[in-house]
Short mmCIF file of C-alpha atoms (C1' of nucleotides) in Angstrom, two decimals:
data_model
loop_
_atom_site.label_atom_id
_atom_site.label_comp_id
_atom_site.label_asym_id
_atom_site.label_seq_id
_atom_site.Cartn_x
_atom_site.Cartn_y
_atom_site.Cartn_z
CA MET O 1 -40.30 15.34 1.23
CA GLU O 2 -42.73 14.93 4.06
CA ASN O 3 -41.37 11.59 5.03
CA ILE O 4 -38.06 13.18 5.74
CA ASP O 5 -39.50 14.20 9.03
CA ASP O 6 -40.25 10.86 10.48
CA GLU O 7 -37.15 9.41 8.99
CA TYR O 8 -35.03 11.99 10.60
CA ARG O 9 -36.91 12.03 13.81
CA ASN O 10 -35.22 8.92 15.02
CA TYR O 11 -32.18 9.89 13.06
CA TRP O 12 -31.67 12.65 15.53
CA GLU O 13 -32.17 10.41 18.46
CA THR O 14 -29.72 8.05 16.91
CA ASN O 15 -26.94 10.47 16.56
CA THR O 16 -27.46 12.38 19.71
CA PHE O 17 -26.55 9.81 22.27
CA LEU O 18 -24.14 7.77 20.30
CA GLN O 19 -21.41 8.75 18.00
CA THR O 20 -19.01 5.90 18.06
CA GLU O 21 -20.27 2.62 16.78
CA GLU O 22 -19.33 0.27 19.53
CA LEU O 23 -22.21 1.60 21.48
CA ASP O 24 -25.01 0.89 19.09
CA CYS O 25 -25.50 -2.54 20.50
CA TYR O 26 -27.80 -1.51 23.26
CA PHE O 27 -29.08 1.30 21.21
CA ASP O 28 -29.91 -1.30 18.64
CA GLU O 29 -32.12 -3.35 20.84
CA SER O 30 -33.86 -0.48 22.48
CA MET O 31 -34.45 1.59 19.41
CA SER O 32 -35.24 -1.17 17.04
CA VAL O 33 -38.66 -1.28 18.57
CA SER O 34 -39.52 2.00 16.99
CA TYR O 35 -38.54 0.59 13.64
CA GLU O 36 -40.68 -2.42 14.18
CA TYR O 37 -44.09 -0.92 13.96
CA ASP O 38 -42.73 0.97 11.04
CA SER O 39 -42.59 -2.30 9.24
CA SER O 40 -46.19 -2.84 10.18
CA SER O 41 -47.12 -0.44 7.42
CA PRO O 42 -45.37 -2.12 4.52
CA GLU O 43 -46.73 0.02 1.73
CA GLY O 44 -49.11 2.22 3.54
CA MET O 45 -47.74 5.58 2.46
CA GLN O 46 -46.56 6.58 -0.92
CA SER O 47 -43.45 5.75 -2.81
CA SER O 48 -40.33 5.92 -0.72
CA SER O 49 -41.62 5.11 2.71
CA SER O 50 -43.05 1.74 1.80
CA PRO O 51 -40.16 -0.71 2.21
CA PRO O 52 -37.91 0.87 4.81
CA SER O 53 -37.29 0.04 8.43
CA LYS O 54 -36.71 -3.58 7.74
CA ASN O 55 -33.93 -2.70 5.43
CA ILE O 56 -32.46 -0.10 7.66
CA VAL O 57 -31.96 -2.39 10.58
CA SER O 58 -30.32 -5.05 8.45
CA GLU O 59 -28.22 -2.46 6.77
CA ARG O 60 -27.27 -1.17 10.16
CA ASN O 61 -26.28 -4.67 11.14
CA ARG O 62 -24.26 -5.03 8.01
CA ARG O 63 -22.34 -1.85 8.79
CA LYS O 64 -21.83 -3.00 12.31
CA LYS O 65 -20.45 -6.34 11.19
CA LEU O 66 -18.18 -4.67 8.74
CA ASN O 67 -16.84 -2.33 11.38
CA GLU O 68 -16.27 -5.20 13.72
CA LYS O 69 -14.32 -6.95 11.00
CA LEU O 70 -12.28 -3.87 10.51
CA TYR O 71 -11.66 -3.66 14.20
CA ALA O 72 -10.58 -7.26 14.21
CA LEU O 73 -8.26 -6.54 11.34
CA ARG O 74 -6.76 -3.73 13.31
CA SER O 75 -6.21 -6.08 16.19
CA VAL O 76 -4.02 -8.46 14.23
CA VAL O 77 -1.86 -5.77 12.69
CA PRO O 78 0.83 -4.66 15.07
CA ASN O 79 1.83 -1.29 13.72
CA ILE O 80 -1.30 0.76 13.60
CA THR O 81 -0.60 4.37 12.90
CA LYS O 82 -4.01 5.92 13.16
CA MET O 83 -7.38 4.64 14.25
CA ASP O 84 -8.60 5.78 10.91
CA LYS O 85 -10.60 3.41 8.75
CA ALA O 86 -8.52 3.73 5.63
CA SER O 87 -5.30 3.72 7.61
CA THR O 88 -6.30 0.43 9.10
CA ILE O 89 -6.53 -1.14 5.69
CA ARG O 90 -3.37 0.54 4.50
CA ASP O 91 -1.43 -0.64 7.51
CA ALA O 92 -2.78 -4.12 7.02
CA ILE O 93 -1.63 -4.09 3.42
CA GLU O 94 1.82 -2.89 4.31
CA TYR O 95 2.03 -5.36 7.10
CA ILE O 96 1.15 -8.22 4.81
CA LYS O 97 3.73 -7.04 2.34
CA SER O 98 6.36 -6.84 5.02
CA LEU O 99 5.44 -10.32 6.11
CA HIS O 100 5.83 -11.49 2.56
CA SER O 101 9.28 -10.05 2.18
CA GLU O 102 10.29 -11.30 5.56
CA GLU O 103 9.05 -14.72 4.65
CA LYS O 104 11.11 -14.67 1.51
CA LYS O 105 14.14 -13.56 3.44
CA ILE O 106 13.64 -16.19 6.07
CA LYS O 107 13.19 -18.91 3.52
CA ALA O 108 16.48 -17.88 1.99
CA GLU O 109 18.03 -18.00 5.42
CA ILE O 110 16.76 -21.47 5.93
CA SER O 111 18.08 -22.81 2.70
CA ASP O 112 21.29 -21.01 3.46
CA LEU O 113 21.54 -22.61 6.83
CA GLU O 114 20.71 -26.00 5.45
CA ARG O 115 23.36 -25.63 2.85
CA GLY O 116 25.73 -24.47 5.53
CA ILE O 117 25.08 -27.63 7.46
CA MET O 118 25.64 -29.70 4.40
CA THR O 119 28.93 -28.10 3.51
CA SER O 120 30.01 -26.78 6.85
CA SER O 121 33.48 -28.29 6.78
CA SER O 122 33.89 -28.95 3.11
CA ASN O 123 33.44 -26.30 0.50
CA SER O 124 33.05 -28.97 -2.08
CA ASP O 125 31.02 -27.18 -4.64
CA ASN O 126 28.12 -24.98 -5.27
CA SER O 127 27.26 -26.38 -8.61
CA GLU O 128 23.59 -25.81 -8.37
CA PHE O 129 23.21 -22.21 -7.68
CA ASN O 130 20.64 -20.94 -5.30
CA GLN O 131 20.75 -17.30 -5.96
CA GLU O 132 19.84 -14.72 -3.34
CA SER O 133 20.98 -16.68 -0.40
CA CYS O 134 24.61 -16.34 -1.24
CA CYS O 135 25.01 -12.63 -1.33
CA LYS O 136 24.71 -12.27 2.37
CA ARG O 137 27.77 -13.95 3.58
CA LYS O 138 29.95 -12.33 1.04
CA ARG O 139 32.79 -11.12 3.22
CA THR O 140 33.60 -14.40 4.84
CA LYS O 141 34.93 -16.16 1.84
CA MET O 142 33.91 -15.68 -1.67
CA VAL O 143 32.58 -19.00 -2.98
CA ARG O 144 29.54 -17.30 -4.23
CA CYS O 145 26.75 -18.49 -6.35
CA ILE O 146 25.36 -15.80 -8.53
CA ASP O 147 22.82 -15.06 -11.12
CA PRO O 148 25.14 -13.91 -13.84
CA ILE O 149 25.01 -10.58 -15.57
CA GLU O 150 23.78 -11.09 -19.08
CA VAL O 151 25.07 -8.24 -21.18
CA ILE O 152 22.58 -7.36 -23.87
CA GLU O 153 24.49 -4.49 -25.37
CA LEU O 154 27.77 -2.80 -24.60
CA ARG O 155 28.92 0.27 -26.48
CA VAL O 156 32.12 2.16 -25.87
CA SER O 157 32.45 5.25 -28.01
CA ASN O 158 34.51 8.38 -28.06
CA MET O 159 32.81 11.72 -27.84
CA GLY O 160 35.77 13.87 -28.59
CA GLU O 161 37.20 16.22 -25.97
CA LYS O 162 38.91 13.21 -24.42
CA THR O 163 35.58 11.87 -23.28
CA ILE O 164 34.46 8.29 -23.66
CA VAL O 165 30.88 7.18 -23.24
CA VAL O 166 30.15 3.70 -22.07
CA SER O 167 26.59 2.53 -22.39
CA LEU O 168 25.61 -0.89 -21.22
CA GLU O 169 22.34 -2.72 -21.18
CA CYS O 170 21.82 -5.93 -19.31
CA ASN O 171 19.21 -7.91 -17.46
CA ASN O 172 18.24 -6.83 -13.97
CA LYS O 173 17.70 -9.60 -11.51
CA GLY O 174 18.88 -10.11 -7.99
CA ASP O 175 21.80 -7.90 -7.15
CA THR O 176 22.79 -7.07 -10.67
CA ILE O 177 23.05 -3.41 -9.86
CA ILE O 178 25.42 -4.05 -7.05
CA LYS O 179 27.66 -6.31 -9.04
CA LEU O 180 27.69 -3.96 -11.94
CA CYS O 181 28.78 -1.13 -9.74
CA LYS O 182 31.53 -3.24 -8.32
CA ALA O 183 32.70 -4.20 -11.77
CA PHE O 184 33.10 -0.59 -12.73
CA GLU O 185 34.65 0.36 -9.44
CA SER O 186 37.31 -2.23 -9.97
CA LEU O 187 38.47 -0.61 -13.17
CA ASN O 188 39.59 2.62 -11.51
CA LEU O 189 38.31 4.77 -14.28
CA LYS O 190 38.37 8.53 -14.34
CA ILE O 191 34.63 8.80 -14.18
CA ILE O 192 33.02 12.14 -14.91
CA THR O 193 29.43 11.10 -14.45
CA SER O 194 27.76 7.77 -14.07
CA SER O 195 24.14 6.75 -14.16
CA ILE O 196 22.11 3.61 -13.81
CA ASN O 197 18.53 3.33 -14.89
CA ALA O 198 16.27 0.41 -14.31
CA PHE O 199 12.97 -0.36 -15.92
CA SER O 200 11.07 -3.28 -17.32
CA GLY O 201 13.46 -5.84 -15.97
CA ARG O 202 16.50 -4.31 -17.58
CA LEU O 203 19.36 -2.18 -16.46
CA PHE O 204 20.91 0.67 -18.40
CA LYS O 205 24.22 2.03 -17.26
CA THR O 206 25.86 5.05 -18.80
CA VAL O 207 29.30 6.26 -17.83
CA PHE O 208 31.11 9.33 -19.04
CA LEU O 209 34.82 9.11 -18.40
CA GLN O 210 38.08 10.70 -19.39
CA GLY O 211 40.02 8.90 -22.10
CA ASP O 212 41.37 9.08 -25.60
CA GLU O 213 39.78 7.49 -28.57
CA ASP O 214 42.45 4.85 -28.78
CA ASP O 215 41.45 3.64 -25.33
CA GLU O 216 38.11 2.52 -26.59
CA ASP O 217 38.90 -1.04 -27.46
CA ASP O 218 41.01 -1.57 -24.38
CA LEU O 219 38.24 -0.25 -22.25
CA ARG O 220 35.67 -2.49 -23.87
CA VAL O 221 37.61 -5.63 -23.19
CA LYS O 222 38.37 -4.46 -19.68
CA ILE O 223 34.71 -4.05 -18.98
CA GLU O 224 33.86 -7.38 -20.53
CA ASP O 225 36.56 -9.03 -18.48
CA ALA O 226 35.42 -7.41 -15.29
CA ILE O 227 31.89 -8.59 -15.82
CA ALA O 228 33.04 -12.04 -16.79
CA ALA O 229 35.20 -12.15 -13.69
CA LEU O 230 32.21 -11.15 -11.60
CA ASN O 231 30.14 -13.85 -13.18
CA ASN O 232 32.76 -16.46 -12.40
CA PRO O 233 32.54 -17.59 -8.79
CA GLU O 234 36.12 -18.80 -8.81
CA SER O 235 37.54 -15.41 -9.55
CA PRO O 236 39.21 -13.17 -6.98
CA MET O 237 36.58 -10.63 -7.82
CA SER O 238 33.15 -10.89 -6.26
CA TYR O 239 34.47 -10.19 -2.84
CA MET L 1 -23.99 23.49 -12.52
CA GLU L 2 -20.65 23.36 -14.14
CA ASN L 3 -18.96 21.47 -11.40
CA ILE L 4 -21.43 18.71 -11.74
CA ASP L 5 -19.51 17.63 -14.75
CA ASP L 6 -16.17 17.23 -13.13
CA GLU L 7 -17.72 15.74 -10.11
CA TYR L 8 -19.22 13.03 -12.15
CA ARG L 9 -16.23 12.65 -14.35
CA ASN L 10 -14.34 10.82 -11.68
CA TYR L 11 -17.58 9.48 -10.51
CA TRP L 12 -17.47 7.43 -13.64
CA GLU L 13 -13.99 6.28 -12.90
CA THR L 14 -15.13 5.29 -9.50
CA ASN L 15 -17.80 3.00 -10.65
CA THR L 16 -16.20 1.62 -13.72
CA PHE L 17 -13.72 -0.61 -12.00
CA LEU L 18 -16.11 -1.90 -9.47
CA GLN L 19 -19.22 -3.64 -10.18
CA THR L 20 -22.77 -2.93 -11.00
CA GLU L 21 -23.43 0.65 -10.21
CA GLU L 22 -23.46 1.82 -13.80
CA LEU L 23 -27.10 2.46 -13.85
CA ASP L 24 -27.52 4.54 -10.77
CA CYS L 25 -25.55 7.31 -12.22
CA TYR L 26 -27.86 9.03 -14.55
CA PHE L 27 -30.68 8.43 -12.24
CA ASP L 28 -28.62 10.07 -9.57
CA GLU L 29 -27.59 12.91 -11.77
CA SER L 30 -31.09 14.15 -12.05
CA MET L 31 -31.30 14.14 -8.30
CA SER L 32 -28.05 15.93 -7.73
CA VAL L 33 -28.98 18.68 -10.14
CA SER L 34 -31.76 19.62 -7.86
CA TYR L 35 -29.26 19.90 -5.07
CA GLU L 36 -26.99 22.06 -7.14
CA TYR L 37 -29.02 25.15 -7.62
CA ASP L 38 -30.11 24.53 -4.13
CA SER L 39 -26.58 25.33 -3.10
CA SER L 40 -26.80 28.71 -4.76
CA SER L 41 -29.07 29.67 -1.92
CA PRO L 42 -26.81 28.69 0.94
CA GLU L 43 -29.46 28.66 3.58
CA GLY L 44 -32.35 30.11 1.78
CA MET L 45 -34.44 27.00 1.85
CA GLN L 46 -34.89 24.73 4.76
CA SER L 47 -32.34 22.81 6.67
CA SER L 48 -30.82 20.08 4.64
CA SER L 49 -29.98 21.62 1.30
CA SER L 50 -27.60 24.39 2.24
CA PRO L 51 -23.99 23.12 2.17
CA PRO L 52 -23.90 20.22 -0.25
CA SER L 53 -21.90 19.61 -3.46
CA LYS L 54 -18.56 20.36 -1.84
CA ASN L 55 -19.02 17.78 0.78
CA ILE L 56 -20.48 15.23 -1.53
CA VAL L 57 -17.54 15.20 -3.87
CA SER L 58 -15.05 14.85 -1.07
CA GLU L 59 -17.14 12.18 0.50
CA ARG L 60 -17.28 10.47 -2.84
CA ASN L 61 -13.52 10.65 -3.05
CA ARG L 62 -13.20 9.26 0.40
CA ARG L 63 -15.33 6.27 -0.51
CA LYS L 64 -13.34 5.82 -3.66
CA LYS L 65 -10.07 5.84 -1.79
CA LEU L 66 -11.37 3.42 0.72
CA ASN L 67 -12.58 1.07 -1.95
CA GLU L 68 -9.28 1.22 -3.72
CA LYS L 69 -7.53 0.40 -0.49
CA LEU L 70 -9.82 -2.51 -0.02
CA TYR L 71 -9.12 -3.60 -3.52
CA ALA L 72 -5.41 -3.36 -2.86
CA LEU L 73 -5.87 -5.38 0.26
CA ARG L 74 -7.59 -8.03 -1.76
CA SER L 75 -4.66 -8.05 -4.14
CA VAL L 76 -2.12 -8.96 -1.48
CA VAL L 77 -4.19 -11.71 0.05
CA PRO L 78 -3.84 -14.95 -1.91
CA ASN L 79 -6.92 -16.89 -0.87
CA ILE L 80 -9.86 -14.69 -1.63
CA THR L 81 -13.12 -16.49 -1.31
CA LYS L 82 -15.61 -13.90 -2.45
CA MET L 83 -15.31 -10.48 -3.92
CA ASP L 84 -17.44 -9.35 -1.06
CA LYS L 85 -16.36 -6.40 1.04
CA ALA L 86 -16.57 -8.06 4.41
CA SER L 87 -15.12 -11.28 3.08
CA THR L 88 -12.10 -9.39 1.90
CA ILE L 89 -11.38 -8.20 5.38
CA ARG L 90 -12.13 -11.56 6.90
CA ASP L 91 -9.81 -13.30 4.49
CA ALA L 92 -7.13 -10.76 5.19
CA ILE L 93 -7.46 -11.36 8.89
CA GLU L 94 -7.24 -15.11 8.53
CA TYR L 95 -4.34 -14.76 6.18
CA ILE L 96 -2.44 -12.61 8.61
CA LYS L 97 -3.13 -15.08 11.35
CA SER L 98 -1.89 -17.94 9.21
CA LEU L 99 1.23 -15.98 8.41
CA HIS L 100 1.76 -15.41 12.09
CA SER L 101 1.60 -19.06 12.90
CA GLU L 102 3.76 -19.95 9.98
CA GLU L 103 6.27 -17.37 11.02
CA LYS L 104 6.42 -18.86 14.45
CA LYS L 105 6.89 -22.28 13.01
CA ILE L 106 9.64 -21.14 10.72
CA LYS L 107 11.45 -19.34 13.45
CA ALA L 108 11.44 -22.48 15.48
CA GLU L 109 12.84 -24.32 12.54
CA ILE L 110 15.57 -21.75 12.11
CA SER L 111 16.62 -21.89 15.70
CA ASP L 112 16.73 -25.65 15.35
CA LEU L 113 18.97 -25.39 12.38
CA GLU L 114 21.15 -22.89 14.11
CA ARG L 115 21.46 -25.13 17.07
CA GLY L 116 22.64 -27.80 14.70
CA ILE L 117 25.20 -25.45 13.28
CA MET L 118 26.38 -24.38 16.67
CA THR L 119 27.11 -27.89 17.73
CA SER L 120 28.92 -28.63 14.53
CA SER L 121 30.92 -25.48 14.15
CA SER L 122 31.16 -24.24 17.76
CA ASN L 123 29.87 -20.75 17.67
CA SER L 124 30.01 -18.95 20.94
CA ASP L 125 28.09 -15.77 20.55
CA ASN L 126 24.75 -14.47 21.55
CA SER L 127 22.56 -17.08 23.08
CA GLU L 128 19.90 -14.57 23.95
CA PHE L 129 17.74 -13.25 21.16
CA ASN L 130 17.25 -16.28 19.13
CA GLN L 131 14.69 -14.72 16.94
CA GLU L 132 16.30 -12.50 14.39
CA SER L 133 19.63 -13.59 15.67
CA CYS L 134 20.13 -15.61 12.56
CA CYS L 135 20.70 -12.46 10.68
CA LYS L 136 23.03 -11.07 13.23
CA ARG L 137 25.11 -14.14 13.47
CA LYS L 138 26.04 -13.86 9.88
CA ARG L 139 27.19 -10.42 10.56
CA THR L 140 29.39 -11.24 13.45
CA LYS L 141 31.99 -12.22 10.99
CA MET L 142 31.84 -9.09 8.99
CA VAL L 143 31.49 -6.47 11.76
CA ARG L 144 32.37 -3.88 9.24
CA CYS L 145 32.75 -0.28 10.01
CA ILE L 146 30.56 1.50 7.56
CA ASP L 147 30.63 4.93 6.20
CA PRO L 148 27.07 5.98 6.77
CA ILE L 149 24.78 7.39 4.16
CA GLU L 150 24.48 11.11 4.71
CA VAL L 151 21.24 12.24 3.17
CA ILE L 152 21.58 15.71 1.78
CA GLU L 153 18.10 16.05 0.40
CA LEU L 154 15.11 13.76 0.24
CA ARG L 155 12.00 14.75 -1.62
CA VAL L 156 8.87 12.67 -1.94
CA SER L 157 6.27 14.27 -4.12
CA ASN L 158 3.13 13.27 -5.91
CA MET L 159 2.93 13.68 -9.65
CA GLY L 160 -0.74 12.93 -10.00
CA GLU L 161 -1.87 9.88 -11.91
CA LYS L 162 -1.01 7.81 -8.86
CA THR L 163 2.67 8.37 -9.37
CA ILE L 164 5.08 9.36 -6.66
CA VAL L 165 8.54 10.67 -7.37
CA VAL L 166 11.27 10.11 -4.86
CA SER L 167 14.41 12.08 -5.36
CA LEU L 168 17.30 11.63 -3.00
CA GLU L 169 20.70 13.24 -2.86
CA CYS L 170 23.45 11.96 -0.65
CA ASN L 171 27.16 11.62 -0.41
CA ASN L 172 28.87 8.95 -2.44
CA LYS L 173 31.64 7.14 -0.70
CA GLY L 174 32.45 3.50 -0.37
CA ASP L 175 29.53 1.25 -1.06
CA THR L 176 26.89 3.92 -0.73
CA ILE L 177 25.26 2.90 -3.98
CA ILE L 178 24.94 -0.66 -2.85
CA LYS L 179 23.47 0.21 0.49
CA LEU L 180 21.08 2.65 -1.08
CA CYS L 181 19.84 0.04 -3.49
CA LYS L 182 19.31 -2.39 -0.66
CA ALA L 183 17.42 0.17 1.33
CA PHE L 184 14.99 0.70 -1.49
CA GLU L 185 14.74 -2.97 -2.26
CA SER L 186 13.65 -3.64 1.27
CA LEU L 187 10.65 -1.37 0.94
CA ASN L 188 8.90 -3.48 -1.69
CA LEU L 189 7.73 -0.52 -3.66
CA LYS L 190 5.85 -0.65 -6.91
CA ILE L 191 8.69 0.86 -8.83
CA ILE L 192 8.01 2.09 -12.33
CA THR L 193 11.47 3.36 -13.10
CA SER L 194 14.51 3.94 -10.98
CA SER L 195 17.75 5.74 -11.67
CA ILE L 196 20.95 6.53 -9.88
CA ASN L 197 23.33 9.21 -10.99
CA ALA L 198 26.73 9.92 -9.55
CA PHE L 199 28.94 12.90 -10.01
CA SER L 200 31.20 15.16 -8.03
CA GLY L 201 31.19 12.94 -5.01
CA ARG L 202 27.45 12.87 -4.72
CA LEU L 203 24.72 10.43 -5.51
CA PHE L 204 21.33 11.28 -6.97
CA LYS L 205 18.66 8.67 -6.92
CA THR L 206 15.30 9.13 -8.58
CA VAL L 207 12.50 6.63 -8.30
CA PHE L 208 9.11 6.75 -9.95
CA LEU L 209 6.63 4.50 -8.23
CA GLN L 210 2.96 3.84 -7.95
CA GLY L 211 1.19 5.44 -5.03
CA ASP L 212 -1.37 7.93 -3.92
CA GLU L 213 -0.63 11.37 -2.69
CA ASP L 214 -1.52 10.45 0.83
CA ASP L 215 1.24 7.86 0.82
CA GLU L 216 3.87 10.56 0.55
CA ASP L 217 4.58 11.12 4.18
CA ASP L 218 4.49 7.44 5.00
CA LEU L 219 6.90 6.77 2.22
CA ARG L 220 9.28 9.46 3.32
CA VAL L 221 9.54 8.14 6.83
CA LYS L 222 9.89 4.63 5.52
CA ILE L 223 12.81 5.65 3.37
CA GLU L 224 14.37 7.55 6.21
CA ASP L 225 13.91 4.58 8.47
CA ALA L 226 15.38 2.17 5.96
CA ILE L 227 18.45 4.32 5.53
CA ALA L 228 18.79 4.80 9.25
CA ALA L 229 18.49 1.08 9.72
CA LEU L 230 21.16 0.54 7.14
CA ASN L 231 23.43 3.02 8.84
CA ASN L 232 23.01 1.25 12.12
CA PRO L 233 25.27 -1.82 12.24
CA GLU L 234 23.11 -3.37 14.95
CA SER L 235 20.01 -3.40 12.86
CA PRO L 236 18.57 -6.52 11.29
CA MET L 237 18.92 -4.74 8.00
CA SER L 238 22.26 -4.50 6.27
CA TYR L 239 22.49 -8.15 5.65
"C1'" DC S 1 -13.97 28.50 9.60
"C1'" DA S 2 -12.54 24.38 6.49
"C1'" DT S 3 -11.49 19.75 6.07
"C1'" DT S 4 -11.97 14.97 7.37
"C1'" DA S 5 -14.04 10.96 8.93
"C1'" DC S 6 -18.01 8.73 10.05
"C1'" DA S 7 -22.79 6.57 10.47
"C1'" DC S 8 -27.00 7.09 8.85
"C1'" DG S 9 -31.19 6.08 5.73
"C1'" DT S 10 -32.30 5.04 1.04
"C1'" DG S 11 -32.88 3.06 -3.57
"C1'" DA S 12 -30.93 -0.17 -7.00
"C1'" DG S 13 -29.34 -4.49 -8.52
"C1'" DG S 14 -27.98 -9.31 -7.84
"C1'" DC S 15 -28.84 -13.61 -6.05
"C1'" DT X 1 -40.40 -12.93 -3.61
"C1'" DG X 2 -37.11 -11.56 0.19
"C1'" DC X 3 -32.45 -10.95 1.43
"C1'" DC X 4 -27.97 -9.00 0.80
"C1'" DT X 5 -24.53 -5.79 -0.87
"C1'" DC X 6 -23.51 -1.57 -2.41
"C1'" DA X 7 -22.90 3.62 -3.53
"C1'" DC X 8 -25.04 7.54 -2.74
"C1'" DG X 9 -26.09 12.18 -0.38
"C1'" DT X 10 -26.41 14.15 4.09
"C1'" DG X 11 -25.82 15.89 9.07
"C1'" DT X 12 -22.72 15.66 12.81
"C1'" DA X 13 -18.46 15.70 15.33
"C1'" DA X 14 -13.59 16.25 15.75
"C1'" DT X 15 -9.24 17.73 13.92
#
DNA sequence: CATTACACGTGAGGC
DNA sequence: TGCCTCACGTGTAAT
């Protein structure tokens, strides 16, 4: 209670002539004197005033160091949105993430380029498949290596009212979504609604389309064929 | 009095996932009670006790947020030496620097490889811009005219529980689905579930992802930027 | 005028 | 023991 006063006496002085932290340096040296003879009375008064003023200067140093670190962090991150403390960390996180993805992309590029050098004139084979790197050059010529779509469940059922429901579950890796969409596009169906849902590493596609009940089996094999064709790098699909 | 409880409810959450503060709490509670009915007399008593208990909870939240951010930062940095606060930032800084140098190295390697390709397969185009040009060079072949994604509505909203819902409506022509998927892939979000629905010439994408409420605006502009980048044929996106 | 961000001093706990 | 790290509540300043 009563020690609040002398604590806050220099607290005022502290805050009056500095507000930003980069200035405490000279404040630190000049003012720290007042803290010094504070430490000369280690347990002179009662409870709470006994150990301070050695702690507070080290704590102050700790804060200062930490802020300097944060400032340094801000200096290595290019896209700083706000000078805010939390924003600094957030931007750093996002920047690291972007660097990660970019690194992955670039590594794929490199292996792509190396492969391109290897097989620049001869498209001999792509027996070992390096997924991911292939999808990029797709338009040039097909010869694509893929991670195949593994169909877990495929149901084609009639709902009545000339409506057929296709529900398909498969794994979800790489560009499975894209390929799946292409597979269905290629069938030229009379689609009423279509939806894809992804969670826990799997993909769930549901399509409502116009059709009679006797189209069910045809449609099932068509879908299976389209997916198989997309899985096969030799096929004219997978443009 | 009664808001003490909900203050300290998330106060518990705060301290549970980080280390050894468990014991301060009930000691602190007794202290903060004295502040509480102090606040009933807004400036009845002396200086320092008038406006607390609204500030202190927000300040507590701020610290919590900041610590979570720091924790997240630690999660994206592979080589963490100590669980220390300052060490986290220091490690992050060094990691970013190492990534920088590695990036430079890799880019040099890429341009080397490209030079090798150029000599072997005689490519004539852009000699300037050798960084990033690797991506563009692939695209010189495909120079496709794209039908751009026309965003009709984009909503990014927080659901609480650290969950953000992104709901996007746009036109659906050509390979809009594919481009949209790529745009979201490039953002490296912590996706919980994702769904795309198509009907009547439009596309509806809904994504549930992990994130705080203060990430909303950032996320929105990121999505907008990713789509804009994808619409722009000159951009390094749209590989 | 409210919210936000910040630095401060302080006590506790871990070496 | 002393040092270090931390979360806390608080006053101040800027948005």
